[in-house]
Short mmCIF file of C-alpha atoms in Angstrom, two decimals:
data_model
loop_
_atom_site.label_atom_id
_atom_site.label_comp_id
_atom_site.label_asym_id
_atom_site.label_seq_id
_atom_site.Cartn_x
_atom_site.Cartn_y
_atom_site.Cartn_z
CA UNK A 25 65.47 7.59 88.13
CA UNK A 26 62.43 5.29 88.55
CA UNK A 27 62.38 2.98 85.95
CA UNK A 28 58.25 1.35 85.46
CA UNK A 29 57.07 -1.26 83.78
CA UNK A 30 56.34 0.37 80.70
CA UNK A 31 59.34 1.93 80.25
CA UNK A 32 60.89 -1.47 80.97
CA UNK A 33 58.86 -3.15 78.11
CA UNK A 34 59.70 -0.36 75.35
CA UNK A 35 63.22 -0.68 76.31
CA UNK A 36 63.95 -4.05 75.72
CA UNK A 37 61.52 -3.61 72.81
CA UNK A 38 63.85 -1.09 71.27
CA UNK A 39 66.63 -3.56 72.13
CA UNK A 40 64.91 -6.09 69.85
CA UNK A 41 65.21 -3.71 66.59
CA UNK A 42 68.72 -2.50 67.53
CA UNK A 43 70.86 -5.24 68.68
CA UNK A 44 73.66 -2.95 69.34
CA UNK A 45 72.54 -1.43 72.07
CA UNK A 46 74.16 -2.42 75.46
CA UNK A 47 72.55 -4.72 77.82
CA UNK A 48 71.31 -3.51 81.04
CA UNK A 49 74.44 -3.71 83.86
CA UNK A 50 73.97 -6.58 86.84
CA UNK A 51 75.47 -6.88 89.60
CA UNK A 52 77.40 -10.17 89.77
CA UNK A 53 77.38 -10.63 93.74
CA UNK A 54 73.38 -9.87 93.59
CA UNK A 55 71.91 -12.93 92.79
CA UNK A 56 73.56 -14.64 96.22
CA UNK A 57 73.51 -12.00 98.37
CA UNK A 58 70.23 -13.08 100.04
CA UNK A 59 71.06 -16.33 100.28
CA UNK A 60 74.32 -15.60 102.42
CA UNK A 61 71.94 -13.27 104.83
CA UNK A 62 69.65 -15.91 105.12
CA UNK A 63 72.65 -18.30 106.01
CA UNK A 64 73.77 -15.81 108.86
CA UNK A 65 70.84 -14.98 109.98
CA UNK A 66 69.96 -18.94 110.06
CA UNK A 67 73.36 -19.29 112.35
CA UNK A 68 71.97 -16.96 115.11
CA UNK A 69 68.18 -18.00 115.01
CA UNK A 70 68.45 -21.17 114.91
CA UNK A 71 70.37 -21.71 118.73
CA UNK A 72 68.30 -19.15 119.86
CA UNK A 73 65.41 -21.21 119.11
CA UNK A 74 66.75 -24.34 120.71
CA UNK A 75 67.82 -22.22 124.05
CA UNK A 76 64.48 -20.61 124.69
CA UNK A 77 62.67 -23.30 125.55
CA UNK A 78 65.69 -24.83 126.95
CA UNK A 79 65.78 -21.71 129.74
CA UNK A 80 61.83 -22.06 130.24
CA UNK A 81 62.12 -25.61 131.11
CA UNK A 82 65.00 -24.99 133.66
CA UNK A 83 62.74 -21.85 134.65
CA UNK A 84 59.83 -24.75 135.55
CA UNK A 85 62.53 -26.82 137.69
CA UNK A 86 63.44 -23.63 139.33
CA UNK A 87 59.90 -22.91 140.00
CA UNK A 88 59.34 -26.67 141.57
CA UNK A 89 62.21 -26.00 143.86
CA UNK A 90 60.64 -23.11 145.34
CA UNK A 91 57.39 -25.14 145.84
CA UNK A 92 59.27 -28.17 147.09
CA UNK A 93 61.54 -25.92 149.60
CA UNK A 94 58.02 -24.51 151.00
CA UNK A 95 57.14 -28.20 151.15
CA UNK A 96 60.01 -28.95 153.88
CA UNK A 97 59.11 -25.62 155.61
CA UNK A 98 55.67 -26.90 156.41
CA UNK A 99 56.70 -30.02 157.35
CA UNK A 100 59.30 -28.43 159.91
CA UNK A 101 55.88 -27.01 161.48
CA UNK A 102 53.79 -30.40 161.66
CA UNK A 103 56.77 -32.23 162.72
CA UNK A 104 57.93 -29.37 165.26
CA UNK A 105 59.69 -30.62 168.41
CA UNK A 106 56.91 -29.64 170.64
CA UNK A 107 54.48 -32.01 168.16
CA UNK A 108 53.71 -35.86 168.50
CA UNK A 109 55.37 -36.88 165.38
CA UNK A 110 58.94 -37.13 164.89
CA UNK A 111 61.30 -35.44 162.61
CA UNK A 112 61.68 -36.51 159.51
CA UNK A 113 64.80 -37.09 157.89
CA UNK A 114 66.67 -35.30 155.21
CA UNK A 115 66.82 -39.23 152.78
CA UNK A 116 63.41 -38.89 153.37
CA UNK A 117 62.07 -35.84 152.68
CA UNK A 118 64.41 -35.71 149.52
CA UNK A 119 62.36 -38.75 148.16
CA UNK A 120 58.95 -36.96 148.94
CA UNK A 121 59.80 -34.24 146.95
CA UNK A 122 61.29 -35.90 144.47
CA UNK A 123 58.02 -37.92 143.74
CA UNK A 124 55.58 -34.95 144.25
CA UNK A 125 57.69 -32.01 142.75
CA UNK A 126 60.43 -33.55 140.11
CA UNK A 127 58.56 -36.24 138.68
CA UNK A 128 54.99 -36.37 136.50
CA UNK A 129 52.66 -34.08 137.53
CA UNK A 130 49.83 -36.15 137.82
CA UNK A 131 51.68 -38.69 140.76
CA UNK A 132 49.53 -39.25 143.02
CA UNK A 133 50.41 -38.95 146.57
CA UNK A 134 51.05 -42.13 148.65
CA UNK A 135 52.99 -42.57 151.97
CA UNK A 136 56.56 -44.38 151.20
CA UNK A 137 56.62 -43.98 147.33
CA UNK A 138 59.20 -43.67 145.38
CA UNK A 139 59.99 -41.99 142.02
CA UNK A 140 62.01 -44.19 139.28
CA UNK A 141 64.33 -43.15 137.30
CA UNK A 142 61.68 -43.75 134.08
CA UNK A 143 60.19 -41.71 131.40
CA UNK A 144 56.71 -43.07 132.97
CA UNK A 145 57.56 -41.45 135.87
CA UNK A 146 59.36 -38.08 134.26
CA UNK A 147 58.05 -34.57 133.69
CA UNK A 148 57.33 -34.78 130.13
CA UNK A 149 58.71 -31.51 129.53
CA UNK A 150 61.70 -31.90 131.11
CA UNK A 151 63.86 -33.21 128.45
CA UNK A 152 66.60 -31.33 126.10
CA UNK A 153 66.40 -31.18 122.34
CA UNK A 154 67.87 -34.48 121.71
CA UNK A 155 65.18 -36.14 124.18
CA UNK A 156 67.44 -36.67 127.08
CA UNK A 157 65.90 -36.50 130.50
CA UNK A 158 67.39 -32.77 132.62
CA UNK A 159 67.01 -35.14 136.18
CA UNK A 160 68.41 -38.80 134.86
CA UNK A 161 68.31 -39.66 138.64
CA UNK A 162 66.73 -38.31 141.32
CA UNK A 163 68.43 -40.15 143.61
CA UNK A 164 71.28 -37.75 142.74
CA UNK A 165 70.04 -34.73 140.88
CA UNK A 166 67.77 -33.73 143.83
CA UNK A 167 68.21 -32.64 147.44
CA UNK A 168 67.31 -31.84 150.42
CA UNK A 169 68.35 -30.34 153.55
CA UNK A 170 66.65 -29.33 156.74
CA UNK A 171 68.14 -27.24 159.96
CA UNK A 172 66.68 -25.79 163.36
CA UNK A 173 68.61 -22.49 164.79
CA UNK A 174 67.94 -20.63 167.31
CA UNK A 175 65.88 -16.86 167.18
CA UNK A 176 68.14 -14.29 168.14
CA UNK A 177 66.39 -12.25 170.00
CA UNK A 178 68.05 -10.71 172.82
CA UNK A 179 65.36 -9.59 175.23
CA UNK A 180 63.16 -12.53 174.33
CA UNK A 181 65.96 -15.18 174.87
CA UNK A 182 66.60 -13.58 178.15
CA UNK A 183 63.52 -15.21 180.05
CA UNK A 184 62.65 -18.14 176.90
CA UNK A 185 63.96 -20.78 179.50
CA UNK A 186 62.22 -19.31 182.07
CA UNK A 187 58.84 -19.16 180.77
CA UNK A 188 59.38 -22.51 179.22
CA UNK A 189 59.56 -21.18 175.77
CA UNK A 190 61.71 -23.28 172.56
CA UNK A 191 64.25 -21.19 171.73
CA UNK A 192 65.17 -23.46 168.20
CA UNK A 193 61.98 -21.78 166.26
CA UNK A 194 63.55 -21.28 163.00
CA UNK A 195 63.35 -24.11 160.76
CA UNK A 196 64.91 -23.99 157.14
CA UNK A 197 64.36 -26.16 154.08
CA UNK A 198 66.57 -26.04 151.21
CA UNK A 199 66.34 -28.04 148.33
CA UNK A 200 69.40 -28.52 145.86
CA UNK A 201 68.29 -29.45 142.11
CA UNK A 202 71.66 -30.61 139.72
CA UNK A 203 70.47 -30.17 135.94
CA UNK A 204 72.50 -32.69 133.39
CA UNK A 205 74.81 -31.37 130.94
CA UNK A 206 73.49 -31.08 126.96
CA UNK A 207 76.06 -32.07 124.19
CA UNK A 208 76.99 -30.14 121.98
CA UNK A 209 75.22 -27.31 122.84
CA UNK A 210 77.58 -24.46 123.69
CA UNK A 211 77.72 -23.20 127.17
CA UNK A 212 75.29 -26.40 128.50
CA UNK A 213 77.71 -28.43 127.30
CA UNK A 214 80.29 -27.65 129.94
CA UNK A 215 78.17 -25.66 132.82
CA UNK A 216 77.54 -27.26 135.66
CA UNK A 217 74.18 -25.27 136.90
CA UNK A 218 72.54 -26.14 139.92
CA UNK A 219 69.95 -24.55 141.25
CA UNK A 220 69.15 -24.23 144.93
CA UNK A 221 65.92 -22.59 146.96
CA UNK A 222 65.73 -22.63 150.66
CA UNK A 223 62.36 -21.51 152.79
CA UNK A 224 62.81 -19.99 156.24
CA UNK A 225 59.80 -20.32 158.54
CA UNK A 226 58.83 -19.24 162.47
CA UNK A 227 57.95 -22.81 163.52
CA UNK A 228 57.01 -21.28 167.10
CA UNK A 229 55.84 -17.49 167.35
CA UNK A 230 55.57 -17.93 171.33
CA UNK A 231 52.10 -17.16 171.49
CA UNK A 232 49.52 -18.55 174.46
CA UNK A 233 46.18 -19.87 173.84
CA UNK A 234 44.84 -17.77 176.37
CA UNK A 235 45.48 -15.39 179.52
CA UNK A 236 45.59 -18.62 181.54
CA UNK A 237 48.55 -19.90 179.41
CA UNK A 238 50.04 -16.62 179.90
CA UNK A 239 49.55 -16.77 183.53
CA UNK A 240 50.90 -20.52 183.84
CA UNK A 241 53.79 -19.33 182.08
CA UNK A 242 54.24 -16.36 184.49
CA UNK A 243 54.60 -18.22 187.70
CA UNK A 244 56.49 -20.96 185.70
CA UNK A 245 59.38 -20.47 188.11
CA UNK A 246 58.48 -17.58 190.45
CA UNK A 247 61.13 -17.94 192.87
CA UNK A 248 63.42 -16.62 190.60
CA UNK A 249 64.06 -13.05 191.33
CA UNK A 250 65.94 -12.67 187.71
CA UNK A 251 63.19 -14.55 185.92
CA UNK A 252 60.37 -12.21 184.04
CA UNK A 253 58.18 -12.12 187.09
CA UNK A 254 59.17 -12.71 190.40
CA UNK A 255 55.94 -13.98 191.45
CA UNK A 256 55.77 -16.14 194.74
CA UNK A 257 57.69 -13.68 196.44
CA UNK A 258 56.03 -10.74 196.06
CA UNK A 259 52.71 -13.39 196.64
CA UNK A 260 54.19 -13.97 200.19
CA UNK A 261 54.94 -10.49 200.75
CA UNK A 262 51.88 -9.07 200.41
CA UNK A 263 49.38 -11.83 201.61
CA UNK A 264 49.73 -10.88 205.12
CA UNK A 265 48.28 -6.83 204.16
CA UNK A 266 45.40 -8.33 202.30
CA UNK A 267 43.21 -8.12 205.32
CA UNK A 268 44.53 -4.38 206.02
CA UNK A 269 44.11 -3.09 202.63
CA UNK A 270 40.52 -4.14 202.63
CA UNK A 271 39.51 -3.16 206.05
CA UNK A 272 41.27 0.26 205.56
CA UNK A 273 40.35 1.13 202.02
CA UNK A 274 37.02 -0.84 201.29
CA UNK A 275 39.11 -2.05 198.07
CA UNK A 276 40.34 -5.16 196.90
CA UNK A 277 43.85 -5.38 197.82
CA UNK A 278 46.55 -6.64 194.90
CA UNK A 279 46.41 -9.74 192.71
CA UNK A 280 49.90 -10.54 191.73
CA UNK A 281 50.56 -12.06 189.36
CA UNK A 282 46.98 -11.83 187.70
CA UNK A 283 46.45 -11.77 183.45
CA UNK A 284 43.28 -10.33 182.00
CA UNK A 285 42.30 -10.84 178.83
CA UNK A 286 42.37 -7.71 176.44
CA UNK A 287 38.59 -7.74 175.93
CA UNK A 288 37.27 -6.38 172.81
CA UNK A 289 33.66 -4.84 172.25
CA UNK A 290 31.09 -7.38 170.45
CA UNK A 291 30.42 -4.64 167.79
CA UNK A 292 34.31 -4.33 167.11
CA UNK A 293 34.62 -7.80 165.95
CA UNK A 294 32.71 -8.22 162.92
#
């Protein structure tokens, strides 16, 4: 039964002129109940609120590794072994990315410099609820590591050396980030997360400039009768029919060893 306000209002009206009449029945657990939910319900919000932005902020690191692991990838490419600059080393390519990936955004970038261990020199962001820095030294807390391999490529390998080709094209950056335990704050408190991103790149695709580097490459060593092309002596075999094959057939005779370019219409290319 729905009780309304009028109703409500003559009841306790009639209660008035007959004092005898019962009181209307409470509950005695009603009047806390909704404090006790709001208690609970305060117990899971209120960690939930501190992770969140905990887990975007690690999210953000995560996302500056993959940047900073692309970072060593390119450099594998400028400072390739075929290039006039020399490899860099992992010390030092863990301090370049520390200073343009870890630390403020806005660093600028300058050859040799350094990131310190400084709230100037911090991501402002990066910092857990009690204000404590995630990185507290770079020095430490970042990484880097840098490898050449060889492509495995069967049929390509088999002739590589022979056409003067670098077989150690693969070039792999990984960077290692180690985040700093939070206190009392169940499970940061004890894990140990690190978080790692590597970047694999094709430092050398063997590709020529042109049909003379592919030619060059071609009689590289054409002596060799298990190289790809055994040029120079098929060359001396067939120079002394030259004259015959033109006298004969009114054609030119062979060109061994000769490249043309794959030529490709003007109104193709547009």
């Amino acid at each position: 039964m729905t009780i309304t306000p009028d109703r409500t209002m003559r009841i306790d009206a009639h209660r008035q002129r007959n004092p005898r009449m019962p009181a209307r029945r409470r509950w005695p657990h009603a009047s806390g109940q909704s404090t006790i939910e709001f208690i609970v319900l305060a117990l899971v919000l209120v960690p939930l609120l501190l992770i969140v932005p905990l887990l975007g902020k690690q999210l953000d690191i995560a996302h500056a590794a993959i940047n900073a692991s692309r970072y060593l990838a390119f450099e594998g490419m400028v400072h390739h072994g075929a290039g006039v600059q020399a490899w860099k080393t992992d010390a030092i390519l863990a301090a370049e990315i520390g200073r343009r990936f870890f630390s403020n955004s806005d660093a600028p970038i300058k050859t040799g410099d350094l990131a310190g261990d400084f709230d100037a020199h911090r991501n402002p962001l990066w910092f857990d609820p009690r204000g404590r820095a995630l990185l507290p030294a770079l020095a430490t807390n970042v990484g880097a590591a840098t490898r050449r391999e060889a492509l495995a490529q069967p049929f390509g390998a088999l002739h590589a050396d022979n056409l003067g080709l670098d077989g150690n094209s693969l070039y792999t950056g990984r960077v290692r980030v180690d985040l700093a335990k939070i206190d009392k704050l169940v499970p940061f408190d004890t894990l140990e997360l690190s978080i790692q991103r590597q970047t694999t790149v094709l430092v050398d695709a063997w590709a020529a400039s042109g049909p003379d580097g592919v030619r060059s490459a071609l009689r590289r060593d054409g002596w060799n009768p298990l190289g790809p092309f055994p040029y120079r002596p098929l060359h001396t075999l067939v120079a002394p029919l030259k004259p015959f094959v033109a006298v004969l057939e009114g054609a030119n005779p062979p060109d061994i060893g000769r490249v043309d370019p794959d030529i490709i219409p003007a109104e193709r290319i547009r």
